[in-house]
Short mmCIF file of N, CA and C in Angstrom, two decimals:
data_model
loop_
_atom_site.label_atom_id
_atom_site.label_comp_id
_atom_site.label_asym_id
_atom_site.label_seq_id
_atom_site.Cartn_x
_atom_site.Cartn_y
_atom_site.Cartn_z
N UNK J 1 83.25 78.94 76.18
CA UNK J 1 82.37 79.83 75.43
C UNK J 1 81.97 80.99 76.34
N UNK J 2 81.61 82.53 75.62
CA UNK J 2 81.21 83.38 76.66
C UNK J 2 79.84 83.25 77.41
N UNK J 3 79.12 82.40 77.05
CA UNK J 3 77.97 82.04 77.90
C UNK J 3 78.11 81.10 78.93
N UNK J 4 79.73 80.41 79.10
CA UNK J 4 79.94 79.60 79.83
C UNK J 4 80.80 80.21 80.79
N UNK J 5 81.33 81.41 81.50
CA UNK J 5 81.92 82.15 81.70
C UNK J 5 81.38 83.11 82.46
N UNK J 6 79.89 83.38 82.08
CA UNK J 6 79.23 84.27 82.24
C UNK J 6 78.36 83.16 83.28
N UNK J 7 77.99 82.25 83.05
CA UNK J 7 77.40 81.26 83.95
C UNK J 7 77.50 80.95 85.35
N UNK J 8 79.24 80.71 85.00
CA UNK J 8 80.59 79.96 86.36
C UNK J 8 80.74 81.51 87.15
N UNK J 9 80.58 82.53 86.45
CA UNK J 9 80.88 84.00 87.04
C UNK J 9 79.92 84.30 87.85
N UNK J 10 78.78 84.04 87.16
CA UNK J 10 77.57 84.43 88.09
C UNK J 10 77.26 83.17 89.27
N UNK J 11 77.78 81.75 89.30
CA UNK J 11 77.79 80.61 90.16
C UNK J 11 78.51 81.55 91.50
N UNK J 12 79.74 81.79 91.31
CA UNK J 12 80.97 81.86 91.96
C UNK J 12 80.52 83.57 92.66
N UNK J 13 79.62 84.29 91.79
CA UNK J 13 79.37 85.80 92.83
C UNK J 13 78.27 85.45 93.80
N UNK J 14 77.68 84.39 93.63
CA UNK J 14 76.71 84.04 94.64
C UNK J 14 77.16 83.87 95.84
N UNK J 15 78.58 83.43 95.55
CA UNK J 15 79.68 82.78 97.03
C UNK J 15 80.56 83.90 97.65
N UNK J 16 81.07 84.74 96.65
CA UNK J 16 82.16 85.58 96.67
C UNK J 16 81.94 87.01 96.52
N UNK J 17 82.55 87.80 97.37
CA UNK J 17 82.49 89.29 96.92
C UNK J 17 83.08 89.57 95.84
N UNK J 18 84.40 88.86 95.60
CA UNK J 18 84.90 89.56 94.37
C UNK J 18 85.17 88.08 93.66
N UNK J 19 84.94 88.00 92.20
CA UNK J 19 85.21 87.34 91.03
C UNK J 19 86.44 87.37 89.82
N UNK J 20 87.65 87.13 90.81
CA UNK J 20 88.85 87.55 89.84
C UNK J 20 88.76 86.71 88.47
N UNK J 21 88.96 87.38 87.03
CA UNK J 21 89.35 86.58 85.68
C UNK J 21 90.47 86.80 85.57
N UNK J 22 91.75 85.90 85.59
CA UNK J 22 92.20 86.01 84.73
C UNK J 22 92.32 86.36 83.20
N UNK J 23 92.81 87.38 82.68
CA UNK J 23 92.81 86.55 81.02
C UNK J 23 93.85 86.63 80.14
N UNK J 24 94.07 85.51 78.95
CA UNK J 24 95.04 85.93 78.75
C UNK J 24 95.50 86.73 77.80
N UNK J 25 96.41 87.46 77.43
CA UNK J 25 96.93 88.19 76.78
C UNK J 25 96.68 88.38 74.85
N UNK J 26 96.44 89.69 75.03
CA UNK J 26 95.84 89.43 73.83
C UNK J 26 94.67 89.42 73.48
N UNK J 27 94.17 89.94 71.90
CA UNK J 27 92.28 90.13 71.83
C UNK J 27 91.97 88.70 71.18
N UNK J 28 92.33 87.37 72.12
CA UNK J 28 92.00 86.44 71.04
C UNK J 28 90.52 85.83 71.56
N UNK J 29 90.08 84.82 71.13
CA UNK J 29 89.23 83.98 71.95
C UNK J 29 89.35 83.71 73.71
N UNK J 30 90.48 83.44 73.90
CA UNK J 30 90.30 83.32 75.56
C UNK J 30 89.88 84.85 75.86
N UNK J 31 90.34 86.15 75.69
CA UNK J 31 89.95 86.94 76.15
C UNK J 31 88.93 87.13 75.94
N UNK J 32 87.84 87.17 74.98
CA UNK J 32 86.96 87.69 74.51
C UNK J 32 85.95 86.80 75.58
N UNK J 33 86.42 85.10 75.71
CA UNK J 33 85.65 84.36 76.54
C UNK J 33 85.38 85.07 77.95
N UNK J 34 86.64 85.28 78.46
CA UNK J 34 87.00 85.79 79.57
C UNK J 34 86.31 86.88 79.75
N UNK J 35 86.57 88.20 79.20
CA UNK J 35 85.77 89.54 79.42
C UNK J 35 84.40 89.35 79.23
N UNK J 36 83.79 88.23 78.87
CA UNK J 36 82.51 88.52 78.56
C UNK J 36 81.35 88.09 79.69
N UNK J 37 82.08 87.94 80.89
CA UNK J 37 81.83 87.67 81.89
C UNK J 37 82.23 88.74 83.00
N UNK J 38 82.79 90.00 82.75
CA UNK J 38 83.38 90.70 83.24
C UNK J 38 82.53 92.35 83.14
N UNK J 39 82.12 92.60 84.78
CA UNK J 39 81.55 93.59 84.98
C UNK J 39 82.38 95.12 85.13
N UNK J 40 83.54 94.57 85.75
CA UNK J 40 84.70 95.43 85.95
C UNK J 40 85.84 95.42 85.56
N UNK J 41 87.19 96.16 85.32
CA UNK J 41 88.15 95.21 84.37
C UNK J 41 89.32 95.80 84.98
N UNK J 42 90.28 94.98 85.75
CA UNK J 42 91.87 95.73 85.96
C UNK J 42 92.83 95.50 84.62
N UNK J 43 93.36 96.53 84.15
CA UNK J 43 94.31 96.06 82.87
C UNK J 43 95.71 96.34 83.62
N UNK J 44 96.48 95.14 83.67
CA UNK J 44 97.35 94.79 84.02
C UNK J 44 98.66 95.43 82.94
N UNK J 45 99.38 96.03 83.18
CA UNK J 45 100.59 95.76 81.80
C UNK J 45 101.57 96.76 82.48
N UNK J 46 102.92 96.32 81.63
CA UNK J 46 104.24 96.88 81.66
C UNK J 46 104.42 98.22 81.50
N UNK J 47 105.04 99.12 81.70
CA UNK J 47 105.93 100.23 81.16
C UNK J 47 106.62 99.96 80.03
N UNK J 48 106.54 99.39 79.49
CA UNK J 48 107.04 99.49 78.04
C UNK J 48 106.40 99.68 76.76
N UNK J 49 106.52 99.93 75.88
CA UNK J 49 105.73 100.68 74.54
C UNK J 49 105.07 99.50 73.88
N UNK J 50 105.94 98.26 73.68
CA UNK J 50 104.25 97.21 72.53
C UNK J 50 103.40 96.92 73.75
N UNK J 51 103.98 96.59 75.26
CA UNK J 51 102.61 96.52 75.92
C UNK J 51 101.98 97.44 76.19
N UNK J 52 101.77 98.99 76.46
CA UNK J 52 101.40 99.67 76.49
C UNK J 52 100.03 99.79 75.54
N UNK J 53 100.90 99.48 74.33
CA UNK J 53 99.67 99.72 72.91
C UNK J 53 99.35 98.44 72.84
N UNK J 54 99.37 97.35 73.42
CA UNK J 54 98.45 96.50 73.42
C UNK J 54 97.24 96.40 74.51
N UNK J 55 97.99 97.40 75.78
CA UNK J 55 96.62 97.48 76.74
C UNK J 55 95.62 98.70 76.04
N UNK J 56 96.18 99.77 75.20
CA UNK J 56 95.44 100.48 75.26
C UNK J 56 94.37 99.94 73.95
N UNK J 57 94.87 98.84 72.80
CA UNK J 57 93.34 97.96 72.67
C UNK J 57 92.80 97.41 73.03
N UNK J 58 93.47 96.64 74.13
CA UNK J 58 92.19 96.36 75.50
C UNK J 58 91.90 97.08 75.81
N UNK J 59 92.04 97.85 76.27
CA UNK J 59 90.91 99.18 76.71
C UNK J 59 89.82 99.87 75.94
N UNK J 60 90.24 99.38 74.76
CA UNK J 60 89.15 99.81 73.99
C UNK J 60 88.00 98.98 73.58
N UNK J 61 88.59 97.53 73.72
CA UNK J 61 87.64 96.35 73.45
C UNK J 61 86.46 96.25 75.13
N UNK J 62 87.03 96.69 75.74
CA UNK J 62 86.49 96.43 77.22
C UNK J 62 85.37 97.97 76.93
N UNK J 63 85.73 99.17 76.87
CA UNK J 63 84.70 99.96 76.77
C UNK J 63 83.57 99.62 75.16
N UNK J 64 84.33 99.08 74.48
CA UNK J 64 83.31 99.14 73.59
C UNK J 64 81.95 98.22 74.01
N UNK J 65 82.60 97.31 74.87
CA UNK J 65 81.54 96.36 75.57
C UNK J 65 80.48 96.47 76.44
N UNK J 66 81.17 97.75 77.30
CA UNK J 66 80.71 98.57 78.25
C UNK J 66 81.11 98.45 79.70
N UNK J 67 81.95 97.54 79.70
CA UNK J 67 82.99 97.35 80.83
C UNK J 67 83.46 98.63 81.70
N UNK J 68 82.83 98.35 82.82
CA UNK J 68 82.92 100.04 83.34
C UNK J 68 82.95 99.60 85.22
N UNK J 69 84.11 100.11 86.14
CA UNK J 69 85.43 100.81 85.39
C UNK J 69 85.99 100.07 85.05
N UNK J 70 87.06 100.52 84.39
CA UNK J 70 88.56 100.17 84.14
C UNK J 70 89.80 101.02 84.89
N UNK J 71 90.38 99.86 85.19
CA UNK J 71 91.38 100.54 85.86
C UNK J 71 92.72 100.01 85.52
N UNK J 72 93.76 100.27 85.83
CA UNK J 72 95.05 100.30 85.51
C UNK J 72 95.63 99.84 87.07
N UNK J 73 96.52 98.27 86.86
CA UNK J 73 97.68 98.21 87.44
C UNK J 73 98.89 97.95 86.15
N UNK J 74 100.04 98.76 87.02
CA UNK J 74 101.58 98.86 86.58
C UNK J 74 102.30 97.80 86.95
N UNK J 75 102.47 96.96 86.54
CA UNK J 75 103.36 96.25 86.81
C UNK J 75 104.84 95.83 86.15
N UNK J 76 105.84 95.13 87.52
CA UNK J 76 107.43 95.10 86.70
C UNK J 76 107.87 96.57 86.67
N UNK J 77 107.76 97.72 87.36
CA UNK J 77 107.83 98.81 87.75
C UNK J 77 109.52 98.85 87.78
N UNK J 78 110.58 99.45 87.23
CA UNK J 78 111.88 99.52 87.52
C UNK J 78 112.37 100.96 87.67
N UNK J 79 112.08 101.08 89.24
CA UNK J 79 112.50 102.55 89.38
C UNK J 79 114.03 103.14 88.71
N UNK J 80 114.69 102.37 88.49
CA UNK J 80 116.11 103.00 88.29
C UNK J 80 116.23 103.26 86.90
N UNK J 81 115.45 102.38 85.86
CA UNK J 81 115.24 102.50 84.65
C UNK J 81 114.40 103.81 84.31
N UNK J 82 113.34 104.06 84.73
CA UNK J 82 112.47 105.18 84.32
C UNK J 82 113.02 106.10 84.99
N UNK J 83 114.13 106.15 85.70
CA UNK J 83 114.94 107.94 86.46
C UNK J 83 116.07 107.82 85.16
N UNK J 84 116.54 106.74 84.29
CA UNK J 84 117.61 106.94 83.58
C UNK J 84 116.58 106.71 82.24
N UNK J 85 115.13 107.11 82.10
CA UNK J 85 114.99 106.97 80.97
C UNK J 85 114.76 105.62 80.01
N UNK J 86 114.67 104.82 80.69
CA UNK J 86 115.39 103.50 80.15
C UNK J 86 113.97 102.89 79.60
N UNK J 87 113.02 103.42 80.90
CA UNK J 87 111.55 102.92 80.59
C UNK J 87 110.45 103.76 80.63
N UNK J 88 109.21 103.91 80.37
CA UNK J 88 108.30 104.54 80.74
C UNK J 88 108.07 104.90 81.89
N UNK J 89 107.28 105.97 81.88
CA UNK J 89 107.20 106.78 83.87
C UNK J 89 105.90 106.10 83.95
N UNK J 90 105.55 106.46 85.05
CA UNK J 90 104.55 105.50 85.46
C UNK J 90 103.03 107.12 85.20
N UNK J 91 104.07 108.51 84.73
CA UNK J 91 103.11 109.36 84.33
C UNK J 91 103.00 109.16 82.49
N UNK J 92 103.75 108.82 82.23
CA UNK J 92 103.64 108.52 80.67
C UNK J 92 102.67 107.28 80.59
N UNK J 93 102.51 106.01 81.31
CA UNK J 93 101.51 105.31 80.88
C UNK J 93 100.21 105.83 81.51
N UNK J 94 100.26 106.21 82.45
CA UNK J 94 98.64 106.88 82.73
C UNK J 94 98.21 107.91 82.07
N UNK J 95 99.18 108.81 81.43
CA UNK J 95 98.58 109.76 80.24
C UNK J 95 97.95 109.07 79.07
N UNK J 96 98.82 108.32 78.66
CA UNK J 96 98.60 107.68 77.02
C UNK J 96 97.53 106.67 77.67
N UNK J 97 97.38 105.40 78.36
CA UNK J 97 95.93 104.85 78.78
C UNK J 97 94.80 105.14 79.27
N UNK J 98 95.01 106.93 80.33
CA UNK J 98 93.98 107.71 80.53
C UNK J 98 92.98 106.41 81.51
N UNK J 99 93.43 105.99 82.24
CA UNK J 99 92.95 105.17 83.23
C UNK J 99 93.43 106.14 84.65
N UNK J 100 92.33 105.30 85.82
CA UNK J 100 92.93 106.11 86.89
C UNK J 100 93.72 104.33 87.60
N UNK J 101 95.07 104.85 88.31
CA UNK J 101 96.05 103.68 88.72
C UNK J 101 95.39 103.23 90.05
N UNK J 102 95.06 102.27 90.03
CA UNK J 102 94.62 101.23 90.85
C UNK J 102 95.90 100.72 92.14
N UNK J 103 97.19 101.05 91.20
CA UNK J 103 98.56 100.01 91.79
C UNK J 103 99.38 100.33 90.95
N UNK J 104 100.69 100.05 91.41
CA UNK J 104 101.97 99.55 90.78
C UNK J 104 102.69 98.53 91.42
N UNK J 105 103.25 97.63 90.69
CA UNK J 105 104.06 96.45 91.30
C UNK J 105 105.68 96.56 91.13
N UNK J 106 106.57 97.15 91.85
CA UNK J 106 107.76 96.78 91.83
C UNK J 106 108.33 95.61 91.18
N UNK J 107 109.24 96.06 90.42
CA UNK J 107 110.07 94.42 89.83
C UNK J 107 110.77 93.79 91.11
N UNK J 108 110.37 92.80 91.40
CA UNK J 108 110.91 91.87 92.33
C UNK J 108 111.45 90.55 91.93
N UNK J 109 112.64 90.32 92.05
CA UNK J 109 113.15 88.95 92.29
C UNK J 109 112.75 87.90 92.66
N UNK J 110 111.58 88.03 94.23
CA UNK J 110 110.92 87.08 94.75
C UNK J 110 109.98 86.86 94.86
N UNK J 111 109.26 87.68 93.16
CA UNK J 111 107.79 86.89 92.46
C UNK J 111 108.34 85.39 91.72
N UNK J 112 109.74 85.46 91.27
CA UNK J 112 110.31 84.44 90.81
C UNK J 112 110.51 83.03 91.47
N UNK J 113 110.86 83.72 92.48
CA UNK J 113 111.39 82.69 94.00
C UNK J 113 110.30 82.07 94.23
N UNK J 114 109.62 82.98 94.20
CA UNK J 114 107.57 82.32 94.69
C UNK J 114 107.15 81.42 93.93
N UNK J 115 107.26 81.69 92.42
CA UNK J 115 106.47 80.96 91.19
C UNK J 115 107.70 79.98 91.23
N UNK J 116 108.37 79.51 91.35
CA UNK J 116 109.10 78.61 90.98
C UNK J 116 108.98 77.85 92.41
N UNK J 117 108.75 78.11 93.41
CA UNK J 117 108.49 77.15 94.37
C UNK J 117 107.02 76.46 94.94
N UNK J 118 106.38 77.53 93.75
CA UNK J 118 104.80 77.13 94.35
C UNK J 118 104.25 77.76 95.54
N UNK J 119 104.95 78.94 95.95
CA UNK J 119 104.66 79.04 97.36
C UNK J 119 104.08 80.57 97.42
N UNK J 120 103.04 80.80 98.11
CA UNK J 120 102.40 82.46 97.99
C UNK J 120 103.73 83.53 97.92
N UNK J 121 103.57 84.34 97.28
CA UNK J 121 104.95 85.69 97.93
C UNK J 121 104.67 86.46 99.09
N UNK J 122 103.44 86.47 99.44
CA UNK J 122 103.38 86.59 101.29
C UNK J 122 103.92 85.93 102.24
N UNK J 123 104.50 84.61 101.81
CA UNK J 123 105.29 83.50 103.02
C UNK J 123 106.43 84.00 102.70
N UNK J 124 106.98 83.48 101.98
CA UNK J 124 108.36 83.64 101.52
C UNK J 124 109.20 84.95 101.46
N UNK J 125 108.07 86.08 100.87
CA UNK J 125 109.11 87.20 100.66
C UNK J 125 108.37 88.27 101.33
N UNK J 126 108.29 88.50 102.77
CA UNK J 126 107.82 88.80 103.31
C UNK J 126 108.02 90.28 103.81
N UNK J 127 109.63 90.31 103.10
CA UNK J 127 109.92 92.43 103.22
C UNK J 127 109.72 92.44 101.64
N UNK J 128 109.53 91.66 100.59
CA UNK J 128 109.29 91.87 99.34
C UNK J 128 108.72 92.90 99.06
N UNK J 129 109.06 93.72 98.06
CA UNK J 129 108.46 94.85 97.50
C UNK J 129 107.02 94.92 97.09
N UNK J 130 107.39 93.43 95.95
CA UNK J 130 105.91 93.60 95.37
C UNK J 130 104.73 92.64 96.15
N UNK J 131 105.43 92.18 97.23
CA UNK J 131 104.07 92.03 98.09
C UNK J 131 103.32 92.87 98.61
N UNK J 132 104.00 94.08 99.02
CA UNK J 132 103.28 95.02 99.95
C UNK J 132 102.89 95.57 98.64
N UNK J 133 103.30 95.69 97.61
CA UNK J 133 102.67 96.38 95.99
C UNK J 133 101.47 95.95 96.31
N UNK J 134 101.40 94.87 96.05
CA UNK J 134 100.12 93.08 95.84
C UNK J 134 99.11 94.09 97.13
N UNK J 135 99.58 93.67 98.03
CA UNK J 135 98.70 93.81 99.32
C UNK J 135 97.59 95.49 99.00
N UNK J 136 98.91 96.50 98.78
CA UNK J 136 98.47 97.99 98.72
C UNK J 136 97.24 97.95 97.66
N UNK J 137 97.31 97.27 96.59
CA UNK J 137 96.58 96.96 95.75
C UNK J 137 94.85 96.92 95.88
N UNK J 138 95.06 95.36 96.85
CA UNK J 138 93.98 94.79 97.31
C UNK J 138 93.44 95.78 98.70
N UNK J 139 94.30 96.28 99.17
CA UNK J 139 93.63 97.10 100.02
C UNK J 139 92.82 98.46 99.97
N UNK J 140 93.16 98.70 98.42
CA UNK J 140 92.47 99.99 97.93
C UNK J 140 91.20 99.22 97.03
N UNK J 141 91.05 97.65 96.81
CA UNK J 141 90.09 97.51 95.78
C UNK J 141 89.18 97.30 97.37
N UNK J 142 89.24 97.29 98.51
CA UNK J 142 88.67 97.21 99.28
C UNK J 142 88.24 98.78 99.82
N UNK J 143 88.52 100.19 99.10
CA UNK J 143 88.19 101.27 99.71
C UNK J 143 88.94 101.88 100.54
N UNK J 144 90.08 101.23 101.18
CA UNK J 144 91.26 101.96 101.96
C UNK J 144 91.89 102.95 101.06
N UNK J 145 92.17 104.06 101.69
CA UNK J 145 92.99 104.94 100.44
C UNK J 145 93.99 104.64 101.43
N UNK J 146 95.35 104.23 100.82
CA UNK J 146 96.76 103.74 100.65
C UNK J 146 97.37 104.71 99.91
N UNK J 147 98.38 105.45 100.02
CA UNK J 147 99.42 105.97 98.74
C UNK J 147 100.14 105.37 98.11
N UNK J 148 100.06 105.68 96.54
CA UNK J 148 101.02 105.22 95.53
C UNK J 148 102.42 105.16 96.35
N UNK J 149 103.31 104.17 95.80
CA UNK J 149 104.12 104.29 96.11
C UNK J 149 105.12 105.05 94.94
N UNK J 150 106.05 105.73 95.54
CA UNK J 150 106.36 106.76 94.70
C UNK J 150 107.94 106.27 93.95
N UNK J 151 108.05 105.92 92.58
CA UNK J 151 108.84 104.60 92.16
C UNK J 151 110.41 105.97 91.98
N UNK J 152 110.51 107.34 91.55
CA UNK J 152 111.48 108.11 91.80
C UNK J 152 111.65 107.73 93.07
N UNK J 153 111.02 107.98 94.28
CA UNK J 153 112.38 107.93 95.34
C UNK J 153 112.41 106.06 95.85
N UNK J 154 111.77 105.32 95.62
CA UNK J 154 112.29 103.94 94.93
C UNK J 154 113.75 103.62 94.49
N UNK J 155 113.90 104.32 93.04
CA UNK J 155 115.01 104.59 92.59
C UNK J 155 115.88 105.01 93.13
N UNK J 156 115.39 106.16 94.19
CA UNK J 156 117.24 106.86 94.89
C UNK J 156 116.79 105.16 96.08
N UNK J 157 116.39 105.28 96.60
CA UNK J 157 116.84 104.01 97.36
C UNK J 157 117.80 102.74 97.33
N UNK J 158 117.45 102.38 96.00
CA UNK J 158 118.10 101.40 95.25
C UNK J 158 119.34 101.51 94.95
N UNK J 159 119.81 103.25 94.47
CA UNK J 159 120.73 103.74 94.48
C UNK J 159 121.92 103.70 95.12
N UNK J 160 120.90 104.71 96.50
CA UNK J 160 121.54 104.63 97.49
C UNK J 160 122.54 103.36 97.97
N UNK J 161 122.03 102.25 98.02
CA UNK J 161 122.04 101.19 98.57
C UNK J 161 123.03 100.38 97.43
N UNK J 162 123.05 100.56 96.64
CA UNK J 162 123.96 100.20 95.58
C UNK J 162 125.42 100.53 95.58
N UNK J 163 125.35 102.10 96.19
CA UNK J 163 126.57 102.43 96.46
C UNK J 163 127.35 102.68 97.20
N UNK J 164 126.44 101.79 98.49
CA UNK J 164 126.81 101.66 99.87
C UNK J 164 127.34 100.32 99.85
N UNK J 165 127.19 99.25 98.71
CA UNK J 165 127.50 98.37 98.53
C UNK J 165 128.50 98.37 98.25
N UNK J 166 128.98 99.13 96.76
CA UNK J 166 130.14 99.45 96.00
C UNK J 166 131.46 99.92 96.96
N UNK J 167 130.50 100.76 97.98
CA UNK J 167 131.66 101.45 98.86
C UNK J 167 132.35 100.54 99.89
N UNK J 168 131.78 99.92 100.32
CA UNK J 168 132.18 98.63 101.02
C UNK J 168 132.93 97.31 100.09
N UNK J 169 132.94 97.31 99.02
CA UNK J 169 133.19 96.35 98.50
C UNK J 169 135.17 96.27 97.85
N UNK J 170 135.63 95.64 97.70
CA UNK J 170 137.32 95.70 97.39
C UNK J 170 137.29 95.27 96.10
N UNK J 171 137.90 95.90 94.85
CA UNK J 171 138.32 95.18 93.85
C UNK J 171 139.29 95.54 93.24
#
């Protein structure tokens, strides 16, 4: 219930500087439980168009509440897709959500590797993209100014490296 939420939230800031919620997806009951315990709000979502317009009614359910700020992480970021069009720019969702970006998370392979082994993606994938994403993240909700990472030259990287592969390769 949101009075139970709001309870465990206020238990847990007595201990903690910061009070992460999860919540899940969607304006159903868990969220509504969830946000209603929620002083500040990161909206998490994709480059792609139904999530897009589903964060931007979270965003509206969170200000109507008075949830203040809100901020925007990008996540699943595919630089090679948004240089060919394929997906949203990471300036097309901050126009249309009108949030200021908190983060972006690179699509990585070894958030997979991680969740399927149980194991942090700081051990394991340790030149991982979207760890240092993860990290850059948390280091700006701490006041460090960090730079975006810039997902166009991302893309020529990937590129690059793709066809340094190809070029080496016999078929």
């Amino acid at each position: 219930k949101p009075e139970d939420m709001q309870r465990i939230a206020s238990m847990l800031s007595e201990q903690f500087e910061y009070v992460l919620i999860d919540c899940p997806a969607g304006v159903e009951d868990g969220f509504k439980n969830a946000a209603s315990a929620a002083k500040e709000a990161i909206v998490v979502t994709n480059p792609e168009v139904s999530a897009v317009r589903d964060a931007d009614r979270v965003i509206g359910l969170l200000t109507t509440n008075g949830i203040k700020p809100v901020q925007l992480v990008l996540n699943r970021v595919r630089p090679t897709m948004i240089a060919n069009q394929e997906m949203l720019s990471v300036e097309d969702v901050t126009d249309i959500l009108a949030l200021p970006l908190l983060g972006l998370v690179l699509e990585d392979e070894q958030v997979i590797v991680s969740t399927n082994r149980g194991e942090p993606l700081t051990l394991i994938g340790r030149n991982s993209p979207a760890a240092k994403c993860y990290s850059n993240i948390a280091r700006r909700l701490q006041g460090e100014e960090i730079p975006l990472i810039d997902p166009s030259k991302e893309g020529s990287r990937i590129r690059d490296k793709f066809r340094r592969l190809m070029q080496t390769k016999i078929f």
